[in-house]
Amino acid sequence: MTTEDATEQGVADEPTPGRPGGVRTAVEPEYGFPAPLFRAAARIPVPPPFHPRTWRSPLRGTWLTSVFGALLLVGLPIVILTGLMSYIAYGPQFGQAIPGDVGGLHLPFFDWPTNPSWFYRLTQGLHVVGGMVLTPIVLAKLWSVVPKLFAWPPVTSVAQLLERISLLALVGGILFEFVTGLMNSQYDYSWGFGFYTAHYYGAWVFIAGFVSHVVIKLPTMVRALRSGPHGTGAFARWLHDSPAETEPEPMDAHGLAPLDPNRPTLSRRGLLGLVGGGSVLVGVFSIGQTWDALRPLALLSPRGQSYGDGPNDFQINRTLSGSGIDPVALGDGWRLRLTGGSSEVSLSRADLAAMPQHTAVLPIACVEGWSTTRTWSGVRLRDLAALAGVPDPDNAFVQSVETSGAFARATLQSNQVLDEDSLLALRVGDDDGGPMADLSPDHGYPARVIVPALPGVHNTKWVASIDFRRQA
Amino acid sequence: MTLWRRLYGANPLHLLAVLGCLALSAYVVSLLWEDPSWVALLIWFVGAVIGHDLVLYPLYALADQPLVFARWARRRYGRERPVLVPAVNHVRAPVLGSAVLGLIYLPTITRHGEDAFRFTAGLGMEGIFQNWLLITAVLFLGSAVIYAARCGFAAREQKRSV
């Protein structure tokens, strides 16, 4: 709505005097070519929600949106980068990251480190729990800019038309990523597409929208945060106001401040406290799925539950019954085959137990954002490599007795085979020196791989064979 | 430059940024072109936007209206005495807390992912809905206790000043 408008349509459409902010008039946006056409469109009377008086919250404005924007500018890059790092952690150089061929859409390839052992736990915990914690802030940011969605006229220039299309990548991208991510971490797969492919490519659409949005809007954000009300030049000045003192932000060309605001029922600091409190609340109930000591707090997470069976009481991501393995194959007749050397080596579980045992306290962390620390003991992978006659393999291919699932096999990098804590584990205990027990059938008995900082699903259970490979 | 601005409506950097965004998005689309599930992907992508902008947002915007309206009505037709402590945010806070937890953990609370979870982990999702109700109760009761305490302090302050 323009100034000319107000005078033409008379008193009925004027902001109510006596409301907070006094008589307010909308600033005419900068129209591109053809400006007369846009001005004519602006004169057409439109009903709510297109009418600018629809939006009554006295808190909306460029400053408030900039505060949410600044929070997301810190948080979202962390979530984006940790997500892209998870793709590398899966070992795309062996063709085992999903989706397989992503063109140029990946971080530079590098060998995923084994040190620190909690590295994947950290990156993936940040990715999933960080995404959850940011959810209230994302919703608040979208709430703060909703008037722009229904702005009239819908287009004011070629620039704005293109920008609105790019905003579909931004808003669609972030909502798609949050919805698919939250559902996947809770085993709800009702989409009709593969999660990994969708979430990975969706991320790049979001990145496209996010980067261009930051480039375009960063100056606006910085300017808004550096100026308080009436040009006082103080960020905190807005936060100081009680609800009674809260005044609407001045009208500007960004069109977020309300033309006809309600009397405030909440101060700006109250709103930020409400949103921040929502984030803290989500964090409190989500952090327990990846922090052992806080597990009792994970009251809403499927991964907060206990299995109640002693040393084997930790999360299962594939049950023995789900694997389709005939339990007979894991009985006394089970043998581990080591290949890659001049002759094949075959070991029974007793043979493995007779070898030098190494104990390591290592986390196991899932891509779904839960993790736990356990004490593992078994034979070092590098000892098995030496036994097979390949003491310095370039990589190792581990095959489970299971054949059906997507993670019934995994290729390990050289550093993952040779790390002193990389084990073919036979026994497991809790994380503070309690009694140890044989791995339960659900946790991979007779033997499973455990490698520091390796994504959980690549720590193969019910291992049948390991092929130590040298690049020819 | 001014001519450019008058024609295009923003500075040239803006054009670079949006074209970069569109090009990268188009590249992603080209990689997914052969994917048989592209229809489902598109439906969920657009559906997420529609679901938030035209369903979820109006719902919570409208849900907030009675609170504001009640406050207005009370101011207009209520007692002369001003309200000691406004109650509206003591309702908003627990509602928002409960709603955001319910939204984020919806698949678990409604047990929608239970079949897959039982296959994967051998566990169910029973009891989580009750946990959510319990958390909701604590949020509301906590908010009520804080409200009562604030009312008490405000009344005492008022007595003192009289």
PDB file of C-alpha atoms in Angstrom, chain A residues 2-171:
ATOM      1  CA  THR A   2       1.414   3.334  -0.993  1.00  0.00           C
ATOM      2  CA  THR A   3       0.998   6.850   0.328  1.00  0.00           C
ATOM      3  CA  GLU A   4      -1.066   7.840  -2.667  1.00  0.00           C
ATOM      4  CA  ASP A   5      -3.290   4.925  -1.879  1.00  0.00           C
ATOM      5  CA  ALA A   6      -4.048   6.104   1.582  1.00  0.00           C
ATOM      6  CA  THR A   7      -5.137   9.506   0.436  1.00  0.00           C
ATOM      7  CA  GLU A   8      -7.186   8.112  -2.406  1.00  0.00           C
ATOM      8  CA  GLN A   9      -9.072   5.500  -0.494  1.00  0.00           C
ATOM      9  CA  GLY A  10      -9.812   7.834   2.357  1.00  0.00           C
ATOM     10  CA  VAL A  11      -9.940   7.407   6.084  1.00  0.00           C
ATOM     11  CA  ALA A  12     -11.180   3.817   6.172  1.00  0.00           C
ATOM     12  CA  ASP A  13      -7.796   2.462   5.236  1.00  0.00           C
ATOM     13  CA  GLU A  14      -5.665   4.710   7.332  1.00  0.00           C
ATOM     14  CA  PRO A  15      -3.870   3.268  10.322  1.00  0.00           C
ATOM     15  CA  THR A  16      -5.784   3.917  13.491  1.00  0.00           C
ATOM     16  CA  PRO A  17      -4.519   6.962  15.354  1.00  0.00           C
ATOM     17  CA  GLY A  18      -3.947   6.214  19.011  1.00  0.00           C
ATOM     18  CA  ARG A  19      -2.538   2.796  18.258  1.00  0.00           C
ATOM     19  CA  PRO A  20       1.130   2.263  19.087  1.00  0.00           C
ATOM     20  CA  GLY A  21       3.412   3.869  16.583  1.00  0.00           C
ATOM     21  CA  GLY A  22       0.877   6.576  15.784  1.00  0.00           C
ATOM     22  CA  VAL A  23      -0.149   7.072  12.182  1.00  0.00           C
ATOM     23  CA  ARG A  24       2.094   4.881  10.056  1.00  0.00           C
ATOM     24  CA  THR A  25       2.470   4.916   6.314  1.00  0.00           C
ATOM     25  CA  ALA A  26       3.985   2.221   4.184  1.00  0.00           C
ATOM     26  CA  VAL A  27       7.156   3.012   2.288  1.00  0.00           C
ATOM     27  CA  GLU A  28       6.774   2.490  -1.427  1.00  0.00           C
ATOM     28  CA  PRO A  29       9.080  -0.305  -2.592  1.00  0.00           C
ATOM     29  CA  GLU A  30      11.618   0.392  -5.304  1.00  0.00           C
ATOM     30  CA  TYR A  31       9.795  -0.554  -8.486  1.00  0.00           C
ATOM     31  CA  GLY A  32      11.774  -1.814 -11.441  1.00  0.00           C
ATOM     32  CA  PHE A  33      10.693  -1.628 -15.070  1.00  0.00           C
ATOM     33  CA  PRO A  34       7.788  -1.173 -15.847  1.00  0.00           C
ATOM     34  CA  ALA A  35       7.133   0.928 -12.739  1.00  0.00           C
ATOM     35  CA  PRO A  36       3.743   2.350 -13.839  1.00  0.00           C
ATOM     36  CA  LEU A  37       2.390  -1.178 -14.159  1.00  0.00           C
ATOM     37  CA  PHE A  38       3.475  -2.091 -10.623  1.00  0.00           C
ATOM     38  CA  ARG A  39       2.082   1.152  -9.243  1.00  0.00           C
ATOM     39  CA  ALA A  40      -1.222   0.436 -10.913  1.00  0.00           C
ATOM     40  CA  ALA A  41      -1.256  -3.048  -9.422  1.00  0.00           C
ATOM     41  CA  ALA A  42      -0.530  -1.606  -5.987  1.00  0.00           C
ATOM     42  CA  ARG A  43      -3.673   0.532  -6.235  1.00  0.00           C
ATOM     43  CA  ILE A  44      -5.958  -2.461  -6.666  1.00  0.00           C
ATOM     44  CA  PRO A  45      -7.722  -3.052  -3.356  1.00  0.00           C
ATOM     45  CA  VAL A  46      -6.956  -6.563  -2.127  1.00  0.00           C
ATOM     46  CA  PRO A  47      -8.450  -8.630   0.701  1.00  0.00           C
ATOM     47  CA  PRO A  48      -6.472 -10.187   3.541  1.00  0.00           C
ATOM     48  CA  PRO A  49      -3.950 -11.811   3.662  1.00  0.00           C
ATOM     49  CA  PHE A  50      -2.667  -9.621   0.808  1.00  0.00           C
ATOM     50  CA  HIS A  51      -3.774  -6.411   2.436  1.00  0.00           C
ATOM     51  CA  PRO A  52      -0.871  -4.893   4.419  1.00  0.00           C
ATOM     52  CA  ARG A  53      -3.069  -4.305   7.462  1.00  0.00           C
ATOM     53  CA  THR A  54      -3.383  -8.078   7.896  1.00  0.00           C
ATOM     54  CA  TRP A  55      -0.135  -8.208   9.811  1.00  0.00           C
ATOM     55  CA  ARG A  56      -0.636  -6.849  13.274  1.00  0.00           C
ATOM     56  CA  SER A  57       2.240  -8.094  15.392  1.00  0.00           C
ATOM     57  CA  PRO A  58       4.062  -5.054  16.813  1.00  0.00           C
ATOM     58  CA  LEU A  59       7.271  -7.077  17.002  1.00  0.00           C
ATOM     59  CA  ARG A  60       7.784  -7.843  13.331  1.00  0.00           C
ATOM     60  CA  GLY A  61      10.356  -5.745  11.547  1.00  0.00           C
ATOM     61  CA  THR A  62      13.757  -5.697   9.914  1.00  0.00           C
ATOM     62  CA  TRP A  63      15.612  -5.747  13.233  1.00  0.00           C
ATOM     63  CA  LEU A  64      13.772  -8.794  14.591  1.00  0.00           C
ATOM     64  CA  THR A  65      14.187 -10.781  11.391  1.00  0.00           C
ATOM     65  CA  SER A  66      17.872  -9.815  11.406  1.00  0.00           C
ATOM     66  CA  VAL A  67      18.316 -11.236  14.913  1.00  0.00           C
ATOM     67  CA  PHE A  68      16.849 -14.597  13.863  1.00  0.00           C
ATOM     68  CA  GLY A  69      18.885 -14.384  10.664  1.00  0.00           C
ATOM     69  CA  ALA A  70      22.101 -13.839  12.628  1.00  0.00           C
ATOM     70  CA  LEU A  71      21.391 -16.857  14.839  1.00  0.00           C
ATOM     71  CA  LEU A  72      20.768 -19.043  11.792  1.00  0.00           C
ATOM     72  CA  LEU A  73      23.829 -17.619  10.046  1.00  0.00           C
ATOM     73  CA  VAL A  74      25.880 -19.119  12.863  1.00  0.00           C
ATOM     74  CA  GLY A  75      23.917 -22.349  13.301  1.00  0.00           C
ATOM     75  CA  LEU A  76      23.015 -23.471   9.798  1.00  0.00           C
ATOM     76  CA  PRO A  77      26.567 -23.541   8.345  1.00  0.00           C
ATOM     77  CA  ILE A  78      27.522 -25.915  11.184  1.00  0.00           C
ATOM     78  CA  VAL A  79      24.615 -28.211  10.350  1.00  0.00           C
ATOM     79  CA  ILE A  80      25.350 -27.990   6.603  1.00  0.00           C
ATOM     80  CA  LEU A  81      29.075 -28.715   6.927  1.00  0.00           C
ATOM     81  CA  THR A  82      28.691 -31.582   9.402  1.00  0.00           C
ATOM     82  CA  GLY A  83      26.126 -33.119   7.066  1.00  0.00           C
ATOM     83  CA  LEU A  84      28.473 -32.893   4.078  1.00  0.00           C
ATOM     84  CA  MET A  85      31.264 -34.328   6.233  1.00  0.00           C
ATOM     85  CA  SER A  86      29.122 -37.353   6.995  1.00  0.00           C
ATOM     86  CA  TYR A  87      29.075 -38.095   3.271  1.00  0.00           C
ATOM     87  CA  ILE A  88      32.906 -38.202   3.318  1.00  0.00           C
ATOM     88  CA  ALA A  89      32.863 -40.362   6.472  1.00  0.00           C
ATOM     89  CA  TYR A  90      31.031 -43.051   4.522  1.00  0.00           C
ATOM     90  CA  GLY A  91      34.004 -43.477   2.180  1.00  0.00           C
ATOM     91  CA  PRO A  92      32.835 -42.205  -1.218  1.00  0.00           C
ATOM     92  CA  GLN A  93      36.245 -43.165  -2.676  1.00  0.00           C
ATOM     93  CA  PHE A  94      35.121 -46.808  -2.333  1.00  0.00           C
ATOM     94  CA  GLY A  95      31.747 -46.135  -3.912  1.00  0.00           C
ATOM     95  CA  GLN A  96      29.978 -46.820  -0.609  1.00  0.00           C
ATOM     96  CA  ALA A  97      28.616 -43.357   0.148  1.00  0.00           C
ATOM     97  CA  ILE A  98      24.976 -42.785  -0.763  1.00  0.00           C
ATOM     98  CA  PRO A  99      24.065 -41.355  -3.264  1.00  0.00           C
ATOM     99  CA  GLY A 100      26.919 -42.854  -5.278  1.00  0.00           C
ATOM    100  CA  ASP A 101      27.767 -40.392  -8.014  1.00  0.00           C
ATOM    101  CA  VAL A 102      26.990 -36.813  -7.021  1.00  0.00           C
ATOM    102  CA  GLY A 103      28.851 -34.991  -9.784  1.00  0.00           C
ATOM    103  CA  GLY A 104      30.650 -32.012  -8.294  1.00  0.00           C
ATOM    104  CA  LEU A 105      28.360 -31.746  -5.274  1.00  0.00           C
ATOM    105  CA  HIS A 106      30.649 -32.823  -2.463  1.00  0.00           C
ATOM    106  CA  LEU A 107      33.382 -31.566  -0.173  1.00  0.00           C
ATOM    107  CA  PRO A 108      36.913 -32.343  -1.399  1.00  0.00           C
ATOM    108  CA  PHE A 109      37.537 -36.059  -0.796  1.00  0.00           C
ATOM    109  CA  PHE A 110      39.876 -36.947   2.050  1.00  0.00           C
ATOM    110  CA  ASP A 111      40.603 -39.971   4.188  1.00  0.00           C
ATOM    111  CA  TRP A 112      38.260 -39.821   7.168  1.00  0.00           C
ATOM    112  CA  PRO A 113      40.408 -39.645  10.338  1.00  0.00           C
ATOM    113  CA  THR A 114      40.373 -42.183  13.194  1.00  0.00           C
ATOM    114  CA  ASN A 115      41.561 -39.598  15.654  1.00  0.00           C
ATOM    115  CA  PRO A 116      39.909 -38.242  17.791  1.00  0.00           C
ATOM    116  CA  SER A 117      37.775 -41.351  18.229  1.00  0.00           C
ATOM    117  CA  TRP A 118      34.749 -39.173  19.014  1.00  0.00           C
ATOM    118  CA  PHE A 119      35.054 -37.220  15.757  1.00  0.00           C
ATOM    119  CA  TYR A 120      32.042 -38.730  13.975  1.00  0.00           C
ATOM    120  CA  ARG A 121      30.066 -38.695  17.202  1.00  0.00           C
ATOM    121  CA  LEU A 122      30.719 -34.962  17.393  1.00  0.00           C
ATOM    122  CA  THR A 123      30.037 -34.066  13.753  1.00  0.00           C
ATOM    123  CA  GLN A 124      26.923 -36.184  13.440  1.00  0.00           C
ATOM    124  CA  GLY A 125      25.630 -35.231  16.884  1.00  0.00           C
ATOM    125  CA  LEU A 126      26.021 -31.583  15.896  1.00  0.00           C
ATOM    126  CA  HIS A 127      24.241 -32.281  12.630  1.00  0.00           C
ATOM    127  CA  VAL A 128      21.182 -34.011  14.077  1.00  0.00           C
ATOM    128  CA  VAL A 129      20.828 -32.388  17.504  1.00  0.00           C
ATOM    129  CA  GLY A 130      21.855 -29.044  15.979  1.00  0.00           C
ATOM    130  CA  GLY A 131      19.115 -29.356  13.387  1.00  0.00           C
ATOM    131  CA  MET A 132      16.580 -30.131  16.107  1.00  0.00           C
ATOM    132  CA  VAL A 133      17.701 -27.209  18.283  1.00  0.00           C
ATOM    133  CA  LEU A 134      17.527 -24.812  15.322  1.00  0.00           C
ATOM    134  CA  THR A 135      13.967 -25.856  14.448  1.00  0.00           C
ATOM    135  CA  PRO A 136      12.234 -23.284  16.712  1.00  0.00           C
ATOM    136  CA  ILE A 137      14.519 -20.533  15.362  1.00  0.00           C
ATOM    137  CA  VAL A 138      13.770 -21.531  11.758  1.00  0.00           C
ATOM    138  CA  LEU A 139      10.027 -21.434  12.511  1.00  0.00           C
ATOM    139  CA  ALA A 140      10.404 -18.052  14.215  1.00  0.00           C
ATOM    140  CA  LYS A 141      12.353 -16.659  11.270  1.00  0.00           C
ATOM    141  CA  LEU A 142       9.655 -17.842   8.871  1.00  0.00           C
ATOM    142  CA  TRP A 143       7.001 -16.339  11.147  1.00  0.00           C
ATOM    143  CA  SER A 144       8.814 -13.014  11.070  1.00  0.00           C
ATOM    144  CA  VAL A 145       8.887 -12.803   7.270  1.00  0.00           C
ATOM    145  CA  VAL A 146       5.442 -14.182   6.505  1.00  0.00           C
ATOM    146  CA  PRO A 147       4.094 -10.769   5.352  1.00  0.00           C
ATOM    147  CA  LYS A 148       6.532 -10.941   2.419  1.00  0.00           C
ATOM    148  CA  LEU A 149       4.888 -14.135   1.186  1.00  0.00           C
ATOM    149  CA  PHE A 150       1.577 -12.330   0.706  1.00  0.00           C
ATOM    150  CA  ALA A 151       2.998  -8.933  -0.253  1.00  0.00           C
ATOM    151  CA  TRP A 152       0.977  -6.966  -2.788  1.00  0.00           C
ATOM    152  CA  PRO A 153       1.849  -6.431  -5.587  1.00  0.00           C
ATOM    153  CA  PRO A 154       3.459  -9.890  -5.659  1.00  0.00           C
ATOM    154  CA  VAL A 155       6.233  -8.671  -7.946  1.00  0.00           C
ATOM    155  CA  THR A 156       7.879  -5.248  -7.943  1.00  0.00           C
ATOM    156  CA  SER A 157      10.746  -5.784 -10.402  1.00  0.00           C
ATOM    157  CA  VAL A 158      12.622  -8.396 -12.419  1.00  0.00           C
ATOM    158  CA  ALA A 159      15.067  -8.590  -9.524  1.00  0.00           C
ATOM    159  CA  GLN A 160      12.334  -9.399  -7.070  1.00  0.00           C
ATOM    160  CA  LEU A 161      10.750 -11.989  -9.365  1.00  0.00           C
ATOM    161  CA  LEU A 162      14.070 -13.843  -9.612  1.00  0.00           C
ATOM    162  CA  GLU A 163      14.607 -13.489  -5.895  1.00  0.00           C
ATOM    163  CA  ARG A 164      11.199 -14.956  -5.113  1.00  0.00           C
ATOM    164  CA  ILE A 165      12.057 -17.991  -7.259  1.00  0.00           C
ATOM    165  CA  SER A 166      15.342 -18.374  -5.381  1.00  0.00           C
ATOM    166  CA  LEU A 167      13.431 -18.117  -2.097  1.00  0.00           C
ATOM    167  CA  LEU A 168      11.584 -21.275  -3.100  1.00  0.00           C
ATOM    168  CA  ALA A 169      14.971 -23.038  -3.067  1.00  0.00           C
ATOM    169  CA  LEU A 170      15.704 -21.494   0.342  1.00  0.00           C
ATOM    170  CA  VAL A 171      12.389 -22.084   2.110  1.00  0.00           C
TER     171      VAL A 171
END
